[in-house]
Amino acid sequence: MNKDEAPDPRTSWAAPTFVRTPPLVVAMNKDGRNLLVGGCLNHEGKHRFKKTMLETFTSIDKIYYMIIAVIDVPVNLVAIVILSRGKCGLSTCTSRYLVAMAAADLLVIITEVILYQINWYYFPVCFLDITPVCSVRAVLRGAATDCSVCFTVIFSFDRFVAICCTKLKTKYCTGKTAAVVLSTTGILLCLRNIPLYFRYEPGWIIDSIQWFCYTIPGYFTEPGWVVFDWFKMGLTPVLPFALILLLNALTVRHILVASRVRQGLRGESKGKNRSDPEMESRRKSVILLFAISGSFILLWLLHVIDFLHYNIAGGNSSSGNDVYYIFEQVGFMLRNLNCTNTFIYGMIQCKFREQLKSAVKYPVTSIIQLMNNQNN
């Protein structure tokens, strides 16, 4: 069953997946009857295997999203607070990009993980499933995910300019430019997701109340919706994925070329060993950049493969293929794990770690001082 929509009684499921097992393995049910025929699971054996596999995965999925919610909400809040104070030794534009990324990741956790995944598992039917509310949730989920992805691309471009484009750096890498770029991008992405509200229709009407969100039939056939869907999927995740790969490749190429030139000018190629503050700074910038963009690429990879497979090979979890369904949902799980990127980036920074230690120690020292004052 696809979690993108409420269960639709109109959907007809395909035949069960054929599962092959080793010839010498004998599977028995509780009554002692053989579930294998000629080395292959019979109908009852396949049904039990599929049921066990899906139940196991569902249990893991439920626990996983609860852990993500419990960890990522405070982690992103801490990152926002520390980075907002501007005491991490980062430039104003970098701090603003990181704060925006952490805020977008926090919104993804709230809209995608808490209001959608956790609601799906722990509160399967509640007021959040009323059609207008469900439609608003879809818009918020789309906007939050788009902002999280696009802010990562914008940050990668900012680092590319800072490292590779010296002349443009003084004009582009400023706090004012960062504020304009982030606000404009956020507004445009919110507007882009408004049509999602009209994508759904109620699945049930009980006591004049519309329940659940089913995709309207014309969404996959009407030209306007088809173009919107391709534009939506192209913007997230295909285009950002390609842009980040391109920006990282260009950045690495520029640094390698610059390193060879500077080594030649400084005479290090002749065996002299001199420190180069400029190259050391660039090396740290690359490490920090890859901490975010590299993890983004790895965690979104399965989701991109799933998207390409869906559009090129016609794969679909609603076709009854349980292996594909699990692959699809694992892609979503890894994608949502990407919401810790900003905190990971911050932890690489020494001053960020110092600020975090101070924040952790502050409540303890305050309590100790309060107790000492009361005793005195």
Coordinates of N, CA, C and O in Angstrom, one line a residue, residues 157-326:
F157 N 26.2 26.6 -4.4 CA 26.6 27.6 -5.3 C 27.3 28.8 -4.7 O 28.3 29.3 -5.2
D158 N 26.9 29.2 -3.5 CA 27.6 30.2 -2.7 C 29.1 29.8 -2.4 O 30.0 30.6 -2.6
R159 N 29.3 28.6 -2.0 CA 30.6 28.1 -1.8 C 31.4 28.0 -3.1 O 32.6 28.2 -3.1
F160 N 30.8 27.6 -4.2 CA 31.4 27.6 -5.5 C 31.9 29.0 -5.8 O 33.1 29.2 -6.3
V161 N 31.1 30.0 -5.7 CA 31.5 31.4 -6.0 C 32.6 31.8 -5.1 O 33.6 32.5 -5.5
A162 N 32.5 31.5 -3.8 CA 33.5 31.9 -2.8 C 34.9 31.3 -3.1 O 35.9 32.0 -2.9
I163 N 34.9 30.1 -3.6 CA 36.2 29.4 -3.9 C 36.7 29.7 -5.3 O 37.9 29.9 -5.5
C164 N 35.8 29.7 -6.3 CA 36.3 29.7 -7.7 C 36.1 31.0 -8.4 O 36.8 31.2 -9.4
C165 N 35.3 31.9 -7.9 CA 35.1 33.2 -8.6 C 35.4 34.4 -7.7 O 34.6 34.9 -7.0
T166 N 36.7 34.8 -7.7 CA 37.2 35.8 -6.8 C 36.5 37.1 -7.0 O 36.1 37.9 -6.1
K167 N 36.3 37.5 -8.3 CA 35.8 38.8 -8.6 C 34.3 38.9 -8.2 O 33.8 39.9 -7.7
L168 N 33.5 37.8 -8.4 CA 32.1 37.8 -8.1 C 31.9 37.6 -6.6 O 30.8 38.0 -6.1
K169 N 32.9 37.1 -5.9 CA 32.7 36.8 -4.5 C 32.4 38.1 -3.7 O 31.5 38.0 -2.8
T170 N 33.0 39.2 -3.9 CA 32.8 40.4 -3.1 C 31.4 41.0 -3.3 O 30.9 41.6 -2.4
K171 N 30.8 40.7 -4.5 CA 29.4 41.2 -4.7 C 28.3 40.2 -4.3 O 27.3 40.6 -3.8
Y172 N 28.6 38.9 -4.5 CA 27.6 37.9 -4.3 C 27.6 37.4 -2.8 O 26.5 37.2 -2.2
C173 N 28.7 37.1 -2.3 CA 28.8 36.5 -1.0 C 28.7 37.5 0.1 O 29.6 37.8 0.9
T174 N 27.5 38.1 0.3 CA 27.2 39.1 1.3 C 26.0 38.7 2.0 O 25.1 37.9 1.5
G175 N 25.8 39.2 3.2 CA 24.6 38.9 4.0 C 23.3 39.4 3.3 O 22.3 38.8 3.4
K176 N 23.4 40.6 2.7 CA 22.2 41.2 2.0 C 21.8 40.3 0.8 O 20.6 40.0 0.6
T177 N 22.8 39.9 0.0 CA 22.5 39.0 -1.1 C 21.8 37.7 -0.6 O 20.9 37.2 -1.2
A178 N 22.4 37.1 0.4 CA 21.9 35.9 1.0 C 20.4 36.0 1.4 O 19.6 35.2 1.1
A179 N 20.1 37.1 2.1 CA 18.7 37.4 2.5 C 17.8 37.5 1.3 O 16.7 36.9 1.4
V180 N 18.2 38.2 0.3 CA 17.3 38.4 -0.9 C 17.1 37.1 -1.6 O 16.0 36.7 -2.0
V181 N 18.2 36.3 -1.8 CA 18.1 35.0 -2.5 C 17.2 34.1 -1.8 O 16.4 33.4 -2.3
L182 N 17.4 34.0 -0.5 CA 16.7 33.0 0.4 C 15.2 33.4 0.4 O 14.3 32.5 0.2
S183 N 14.9 34.6 0.6 CA 13.5 35.1 0.7 C 12.8 34.9 -0.6 O 11.6 34.4 -0.7
T184 N 13.4 35.3 -1.7 CA 12.8 35.1 -3.0 C 12.6 33.7 -3.4 O 11.5 33.3 -3.9
T185 N 13.6 32.9 -3.1 CA 13.4 31.4 -3.4 C 12.3 30.8 -2.6 O 11.5 30.0 -3.1
G186 N 12.3 31.1 -1.3 CA 11.2 30.6 -0.4 C 9.8 30.9 -0.9 O 8.9 30.1 -0.9
I187 N 9.6 32.2 -1.3 CA 8.3 32.7 -1.7 C 7.9 31.9 -3.0 O 6.8 31.5 -3.2
L188 N 8.8 31.8 -4.0 CA 8.5 31.2 -5.2 C 8.2 29.7 -5.1 O 7.3 29.2 -5.7
L189 N 8.9 29.0 -4.2 CA 8.7 27.6 -3.9 C 7.3 27.4 -3.2 O 6.6 26.4 -3.5
C190 N 7.0 28.3 -2.3 CA 5.6 28.2 -1.7 C 4.5 28.4 -2.7 O 3.5 27.6 -2.7
L191 N 4.7 29.3 -3.6 CA 3.7 29.6 -4.7 C 3.6 28.4 -5.6 O 2.5 28.0 -6.1
R192 N 4.8 27.8 -5.9 CA 4.8 26.7 -6.8 C 4.0 25.5 -6.3 O 3.5 24.6 -7.1
N193 N 3.9 25.3 -5.0 CA 3.2 24.1 -4.4 C 1.8 24.4 -4.2 O 1.1 23.4 -3.8
I194 N 1.3 25.6 -4.4 CA -0.2 25.8 -4.1 C -1.1 24.9 -5.0 O -2.1 24.5 -4.5
P195 N -0.7 24.7 -6.3 CA -1.6 23.8 -7.1 C -1.8 22.4 -6.5 O -2.8 21.8 -6.8
L196 N -0.9 22.0 -5.6 CA -1.1 20.7 -5.0 C -2.4 20.6 -4.2 O -2.9 19.5 -4.0
Y197 N -2.9 21.7 -3.7 CA -4.1 21.7 -2.9 C -5.3 21.2 -3.8 O -6.2 20.6 -3.3
F198 N -5.2 21.5 -5.1 CA -6.3 21.1 -6.0 C -6.1 19.8 -6.7 O -6.9 19.4 -7.5
R199 N -5.0 19.1 -6.3 CA -4.7 17.8 -6.8 C -5.6 16.7 -6.3 O -5.9 15.7 -6.9
Y200 N -6.2 16.9 -5.1 CA -6.9 15.8 -4.4 C -8.4 16.0 -4.4 O -8.9 17.2 -4.4
E201 N -9.1 14.9 -4.2 CA -10.5 14.9 -4.0 C -10.8 14.0 -2.8 O -10.0 13.1 -2.5
P202 N -12.0 14.1 -2.2 CA -12.3 13.3 -1.0 C -12.5 11.8 -1.4 O -13.0 11.5 -2.5
G203 N -12.0 10.9 -0.6 CA -12.2 9.5 -0.8 C -13.5 9.0 -0.2 O -14.2 8.1 -0.7
W204 N -13.9 9.6 0.9 CA -15.2 9.3 1.6 C -15.9 10.5 2.1 O -15.2 11.5 2.4
I205 N -17.1 10.5 2.1 CA -18.0 11.6 2.7 C -18.9 10.9 3.7 O -19.8 10.2 3.4
I206 N -18.6 11.3 5.0 CA -19.3 10.7 6.1 C -19.9 11.9 6.9 O -19.2 12.7 7.4
D207 N -21.2 11.9 7.0 CA -22.0 12.9 7.7 C -21.6 14.3 7.2 O -21.3 15.2 8.0
S208 N -21.5 14.4 5.9 CA -21.2 15.7 5.2 C -19.8 16.1 5.4 O -19.4 17.3 5.1
I209 N -18.9 15.3 5.9 CA -17.5 15.6 6.1 C -16.7 14.8 5.1 O -16.8 13.6 5.0
Q210 N -15.8 15.5 4.4 CA -15.0 14.9 3.4 C -13.7 14.4 4.1 O -13.0 15.1 4.8
W211 N -13.4 13.1 3.8 CA -12.3 12.4 4.4 C -11.3 11.9 3.3 O -11.6 11.5 2.2
F212 N -10.0 12.0 3.7 CA -8.8 11.5 2.9 C -8.6 12.3 1.6 O -9.5 13.1 1.2
C213 N -7.4 12.0 1.1 CA -7.0 12.8 -0.2 C -6.7 11.7 -1.2 O -5.7 11.0 -1.1
Y214 N -7.5 11.6 -2.3 CA -7.3 10.8 -3.4 C -6.9 11.7 -4.6 O -7.6 12.7 -4.8
T215 N -5.9 11.3 -5.3 CA -5.5 12.1 -6.5 C -6.7 12.1 -7.5 O -7.2 11.0 -7.8
I216 N -7.0 13.2 -8.1 CA -8.0 13.3 -9.1 C -7.6 12.5 -10.3 O -6.5 12.5 -10.7
P217 N -8.6 11.9 -11.0 CA -8.2 11.1 -12.2 C -7.5 11.9 -13.3 O -6.6 11.3 -13.9
G218 N -7.8 13.1 -13.5 CA -7.2 13.9 -14.5 C -5.8 14.3 -14.3 O -5.1 14.9 -15.2
Y219 N -5.3 14.1 -13.1 CA -3.9 14.5 -12.7 C -2.9 13.8 -13.7 O -1.9 14.4 -14.0
F220 N -3.1 12.6 -14.1 CA -2.2 11.9 -14.9 C -2.5 11.9 -16.4 O -1.7 11.4 -17.2
T221 N -3.5 12.6 -16.8 CA -3.9 12.7 -18.2 C -4.0 14.1 -18.7 O -3.7 14.3 -19.9
E222 N -4.5 15.0 -17.9 CA -4.7 16.4 -18.4 C -3.3 17.0 -18.6 O -2.5 16.9 -17.8
P223 N -3.1 17.7 -19.8 CA -1.8 18.3 -20.1 C -1.3 19.2 -19.0 O -0.1 19.2 -18.7
G224 N -2.1 20.1 -18.5 CA -1.7 21.0 -17.5 C -1.1 20.3 -16.2 O 0.0 20.7 -15.8
W225 N -1.8 19.3 -15.8 CA -1.3 18.5 -14.6 C -0.1 17.7 -14.9 O 0.8 17.6 -14.1
V226 N 0.0 17.2 -16.1 CA 1.2 16.4 -16.5 C 2.4 17.3 -16.6 O 3.5 16.9 -16.1
V227 N 2.3 18.5 -17.1 CA 3.4 19.4 -17.2 C 3.8 19.8 -15.8 O 5.0 19.9 -15.4
F228 N 2.8 20.1 -14.9 CA 3.1 20.5 -13.5 C 3.8 19.4 -12.8 O 4.8 19.6 -12.1
D229 N 3.4 18.1 -13.0 CA 4.0 17.0 -12.3 C 5.5 16.8 -12.7 O 6.4 16.6 -11.9
W230 N 5.7 16.9 -14.1 CA 7.1 16.8 -14.5 C 8.0 18.0 -14.1 O 9.1 17.8 -13.7
F231 N 7.4 19.2 -14.0 CA 8.2 20.3 -13.5 C 8.5 20.2 -12.0 O 9.6 20.4 -11.6
K232 N 7.5 19.7 -11.3 CA 7.7 19.4 -9.9 C 8.7 18.4 -9.6 O 9.6 18.6 -8.8
M233 N 8.7 17.3 -10.3 CA 9.7 16.2 -10.1 C 11.1 16.6 -10.6 O 12.1 16.2 -10.1
G234 N 11.1 17.4 -11.7 CA 12.3 17.9 -12.2 C 13.0 18.8 -11.3 O 14.3 18.8 -11.1
L235 N 12.3 19.7 -10.6 CA 12.8 20.7 -9.7 C 13.3 20.0 -8.4 O 14.3 20.4 -7.8
T236 N 12.6 19.0 -8.0 CA 13.0 18.2 -6.8 C 12.7 16.7 -7.1 O 11.5 16.4 -7.2
P237 N 13.7 15.9 -7.3 CA 15.1 16.1 -6.9 C 16.1 16.1 -8.1 O 17.3 16.2 -7.9
V238 N 15.6 15.9 -9.4 CA 16.6 15.6 -10.4 C 17.5 16.8 -10.7 O 18.7 16.7 -10.7
L239 N 17.0 18.0 -10.9 CA 17.8 19.2 -11.2 C 18.7 19.5 -10.0 O 19.9 19.8 -10.3
P240 N 18.3 19.6 -8.8 CA 19.2 19.9 -7.7 C 20.3 18.8 -7.6 O 21.5 19.2 -7.3
F241 N 20.0 17.6 -7.8 CA 20.9 16.5 -7.7 C 22.0 16.7 -8.7 O 23.2 16.6 -8.4
A242 N 21.6 17.0 -10.0 CA 22.6 17.3 -11.1 C 23.4 18.5 -10.8 O 24.7 18.5 -11.0
L243 N 22.8 19.6 -10.3 CA 23.5 20.8 -10.0 C 24.6 20.7 -9.0 O 25.7 21.2 -9.1
I244 N 24.2 20.0 -7.9 CA 25.2 19.8 -6.8 C 26.4 18.9 -7.3 O 27.6 19.2 -7.0
L245 N 26.1 17.9 -8.1 CA 27.2 17.1 -8.7 C 28.1 18.0 -9.6 O 29.4 18.0 -9.5
L246 N 27.5 18.9 -10.4 CA 28.2 19.7 -11.3 C 29.1 20.8 -10.5 O 30.3 21.0 -10.8
L247 N 28.4 21.4 -9.5 CA 29.2 22.4 -8.7 C 30.3 21.8 -7.9 O 31.4 22.4 -7.8
N248 N 30.1 20.6 -7.4 CA 31.2 20.0 -6.6 C 32.3 19.6 -7.6 O 33.5 19.8 -7.2
A249 N 32.0 19.1 -8.8 CA 33.1 18.7 -9.7 C 33.9 20.0 -10.1 O 35.1 19.9 -10.2
L250 N 33.2 21.1 -10.4 CA 33.9 22.3 -10.8 C 34.7 22.9 -9.7 O 35.8 23.3 -9.9
T251 N 34.2 22.8 -8.5 CA 35.0 23.3 -7.3 C 36.2 22.5 -7.1 O 37.3 23.0 -6.9
V252 N 36.1 21.1 -7.1 CA 37.3 20.3 -6.9 C 38.3 20.5 -8.0 O 39.5 20.6 -7.8
R253 N 37.8 20.6 -9.3 CA 38.7 20.9 -10.4 C 39.5 22.2 -10.2 O 40.7 22.2 -10.4
H254 N 38.8 23.2 -9.8 CA 39.4 24.5 -9.6 C 40.5 24.4 -8.5 O 41.6 25.0 -8.7
I255 N 40.2 23.8 -7.4 CA 41.1 23.7 -6.3 C 42.4 22.9 -6.7 O 43.5 23.2 -6.3
L256 N 42.2 21.8 -7.4 CA 43.3 21.0 -7.8 C 44.2 21.8 -8.8 O 45.5 21.7 -8.6
V257 N 43.6 22.5 -9.7 CA 44.5 23.3 -10.6 C 45.2 24.4 -9.8 O 46.4 24.7 -10.0
A258 N 44.4 25.1 -8.9 CA 45.0 26.2 -8.1 C 46.2 25.6 -7.2 O 47.2 26.3 -7.0
S259 N 46.0 24.4 -6.7 CA 47.0 23.9 -5.8 C 48.3 23.6 -6.6 O 49.4 23.9 -6.1
R260 N 48.2 23.1 -7.8 CA 49.4 22.9 -8.6 C 50.1 24.2 -8.9 O 51.4 24.2 -8.9
V261 N 49.3 25.2 -9.3 CA 49.9 26.5 -9.7 C 50.7 27.1 -8.5 O 51.8 27.5 -8.6
R262 N 50.0 27.1 -7.3 CA 50.6 27.7 -6.1 C 51.8 26.9 -5.6 O 52.8 27.5 -5.1
Q263 N 51.8 25.6 -5.7 CA 52.9 24.8 -5.4 C 54.1 25.1 -6.2 O 55.3 25.2 -5.8
G264 N 53.9 25.3 -7.5 CA 54.9 25.6 -8.5 C 55.5 27.0 -8.1 O 56.7 27.2 -8.2
L265 N 54.7 28.0 -7.8 CA 55.1 29.3 -7.5 C 55.9 29.4 -6.2 O 56.9 30.1 -6.1
R266 N 55.5 28.6 -5.3 CA 56.1 28.6 -3.9 C 57.3 27.7 -3.9 O 58.0 27.6 -2.8
G267 N 57.6 26.9 -4.9 CA 58.8 26.1 -4.9 C 58.6 24.8 -4.2 O 59.6 24.1 -3.9
E268 N 57.4 24.4 -3.8 CA 57.2 23.2 -3.1 C 57.5 21.9 -3.9 O 57.7 20.9 -3.4
S269 N 57.4 22.1 -5.2 CA 57.6 21.0 -6.1 C 59.1 20.6 -6.0 O 59.5 19.5 -6.5
K270 N 60.0 21.4 -5.5 CA 61.4 21.1 -5.4 C 61.8 20.6 -4.1 O 63.0 20.5 -3.7
G271 N 60.8 20.2 -3.3 CA 61.1 19.6 -2.0 C 61.0 20.5 -0.8 O 61.1 20.0 0.3
K272 N 60.7 21.7 -1.0 CA 60.5 22.6 0.1 C 59.2 22.4 0.8 O 58.2 22.2 0.1
N273 N 59.1 22.5 2.0 CA 57.9 22.3 2.8 C 57.4 23.6 3.5 O 58.0 23.9 4.5
R274 N 56.5 24.3 2.8 CA 56.0 25.5 3.4 C 54.5 25.4 3.6 O 53.8 24.9 2.7
S275 N 54.0 26.0 4.6 CA 52.6 26.1 4.9 C 52.0 27.1 4.0 O 52.6 28.2 3.7
D276 N 50.8 26.9 3.5 CA 50.1 27.8 2.6 C 48.7 28.1 3.2 O 47.8 27.3 3.1
P277 N 48.6 29.2 3.9 CA 47.3 29.5 4.6 C 46.1 29.5 3.6 O 45.0 29.1 3.9
E278 N 46.4 30.0 2.4 CA 45.3 30.1 1.4 C 44.8 28.7 1.0 O 43.6 28.5 1.0
M279 N 45.7 27.8 0.7 CA 45.3 26.4 0.3 C 44.7 25.7 1.5 O 43.8 24.9 1.4
E280 N 45.2 26.0 2.7 CA 44.6 25.3 3.9 C 43.2 25.8 4.1 O 42.3 25.0 4.5
S281 N 42.9 27.1 3.9 CA 41.6 27.6 4.0 C 40.6 27.0 2.9 O 39.5 26.6 3.2
R282 N 41.2 26.8 1.7 CA 40.3 26.2 0.7 C 40.1 24.8 1.0 O 39.0 24.2 0.7
R283 N 41.1 24.1 1.5 CA 40.9 22.7 1.9 C 39.8 22.5 2.9 O 38.9 21.6 2.8
K284 N 39.7 23.4 3.9 CA 38.7 23.3 4.9 C 37.3 23.6 4.3 O 36.3 23.0 4.7
S285 N 37.3 24.6 3.4 CA 36.0 24.9 2.7 C 35.5 23.8 1.9 O 34.3 23.5 2.0
V286 N 36.4 23.0 1.3 CA 35.9 21.9 0.5 C 35.4 20.8 1.4 O 34.4 20.1 1.2
I287 N 36.1 20.6 2.6 CA 35.6 19.6 3.5 C 34.2 19.9 4.0 O 33.3 19.1 4.1
L288 N 34.0 21.2 4.4 CA 32.8 21.7 4.9 C 31.7 21.6 3.8 O 30.5 21.2 4.1
L289 N 32.0 21.9 2.6 CA 31.0 21.8 1.5 C 30.6 20.4 1.3 O 29.4 20.1 1.1
F290 N 31.6 19.4 1.2 CA 31.3 18.1 1.0 C 30.5 17.4 2.2 O 29.8 16.4 2.0
A291 N 30.7 18.0 3.3 CA 29.9 17.4 4.5 C 28.4 17.6 4.3 O 27.6 16.7 4.7
I292 N 28.0 18.6 3.6 CA 26.6 18.8 3.3 C 26.2 18.2 1.9 O 25.3 17.4 1.8
S293 N 26.9 18.7 0.9 CA 26.5 18.2 -0.5 C 26.7 16.7 -0.7 O 25.9 16.0 -1.3
G294 N 27.8 16.2 -0.1 CA 28.1 14.8 -0.2 C 27.0 13.9 0.4 O 26.5 12.9 -0.1
S295 N 26.6 14.3 1.7 CA 25.6 13.5 2.3 C 24.2 13.7 1.6 O 23.4 12.8 1.6
F296 N 24.0 14.9 1.1 CA 22.8 15.1 0.3 C 22.7 14.1 -0.9 O 21.7 13.5 -1.1
I297 N 23.8 14.0 -1.6 CA 23.8 13.1 -2.8 C 23.6 11.7 -2.3 O 22.8 10.9 -2.9
L298 N 24.3 11.2 -1.3 CA 24.1 9.8 -0.9 C 22.7 9.5 -0.3 O 22.2 8.5 -0.7
L299 N 22.2 10.4 0.4 CA 20.9 10.2 1.0 C 19.7 10.3 0.1 O 18.6 9.8 0.3
W300 N 19.9 11.1 -1.0 CA 18.8 11.3 -2.0 C 19.0 10.3 -3.2 O 18.2 10.3 -4.1
L301 N 20.1 9.5 -3.2 CA 20.4 8.7 -4.4 C 19.3 7.7 -4.7 O 18.8 7.6 -5.8
L302 N 18.8 7.0 -3.6 CA 17.8 6.0 -3.9 C 16.5 6.6 -4.3 O 15.8 6.1 -5.2
H303 N 16.2 7.8 -3.8 CA 14.9 8.5 -4.2 C 15.0 8.9 -5.7 O 14.1 8.8 -6.4
V304 N 16.2 9.3 -6.1 CA 16.4 9.7 -7.5 C 16.3 8.5 -8.4 O 15.7 8.5 -9.5
I305 N 16.9 7.4 -8.0 CA 16.8 6.1 -8.8 C 15.3 5.7 -8.9 O 14.9 5.3 -9.9
D306 N 14.6 5.8 -7.8 CA 13.2 5.4 -7.8 C 12.4 6.3 -8.8 O 11.6 5.8 -9.5
F307 N 12.7 7.6 -8.8 CA 12.1 8.5 -9.7 C 12.3 8.2 -11.1 O 11.4 8.1 -12.0
L308 N 13.6 7.9 -11.5 CA 14.0 7.5 -12.8 C 13.3 6.2 -13.2 O 12.9 6.1 -14.4
H309 N 13.3 5.3 -12.3 CA 12.7 4.0 -12.6 C 11.2 4.1 -12.8 O 10.7 3.4 -13.7
Y310 N 10.6 4.9 -12.1 CA 9.1 5.1 -12.2 C 8.8 5.7 -13.6 O 7.8 5.3 -14.2
N311 N 9.6 6.7 -14.0 CA 9.3 7.4 -15.2 C 9.8 6.8 -16.5 O 9.2 7.0 -17.6
I312 N 10.9 6.0 -16.4 CA 11.5 5.3 -17.5 C 10.9 3.9 -17.7 O 10.5 3.5 -18.7
A313 N 11.0 3.1 -16.6 CA 10.6 1.7 -16.7 C 9.2 1.5 -16.3 O 8.7 0.4 -16.4
G314 N 8.5 2.5 -15.7 CA 7.1 2.4 -15.3 C 6.9 1.6 -14.0 O 5.8 1.1 -13.8
G315 N 7.9 1.6 -13.2 CA 7.7 1.0 -11.9 C 6.8 1.7 -11.0 O 6.7 2.9 -11.0
N316 N 6.0 1.0 -10.1 CA 5.1 1.6 -9.2 C 4.8 0.7 -8.1 O 4.5 -0.5 -8.3
S317 N 4.9 1.3 -6.9 CA 4.6 0.4 -5.7 C 3.2 -0.1 -5.6 O 2.9 -1.1 -4.9
S318 N 2.2 0.6 -6.3 CA 0.9 0.2 -6.2 C 0.6 -1.0 -7.1 O -0.6 -1.4 -7.2
S319 N 1.6 -1.5 -7.9 CA 1.4 -2.6 -8.8 C 1.4 -3.9 -8.1 O 1.3 -5.0 -8.7
G320 N 1.7 -3.9 -6.8 CA 1.7 -5.1 -6.0 C 3.1 -5.7 -5.8 O 3.2 -6.8 -5.2
N321 N 4.1 -5.0 -6.3 CA 5.5 -5.5 -6.1 C 6.0 -5.0 -4.7 O 6.3 -3.9 -4.6
D322 N 6.1 -6.0 -3.8 CA 6.4 -5.6 -2.4 C 7.9 -5.2 -2.3 O 8.2 -4.3 -1.5
V323 N 8.8 -5.8 -3.1 CA 10.2 -5.4 -3.1 C 10.4 -4.0 -3.5 O 11.1 -3.2 -2.9
Y324 N 9.6 -3.6 -4.6 CA 9.7 -2.2 -5.1 C 9.1 -1.3 -4.0 O 9.7 -0.2 -3.8
Y325 N 8.1 -1.7 -3.4 CA 7.5 -0.8 -2.3 C 8.5 -0.6 -1.2 O 8.7 0.6 -0.8
I326 N 9.2 -1.6 -0.8 CA 10.2 -1.4 0.3 C 11.3 -0.6 -0.2 O 11.8 0.3 0.5

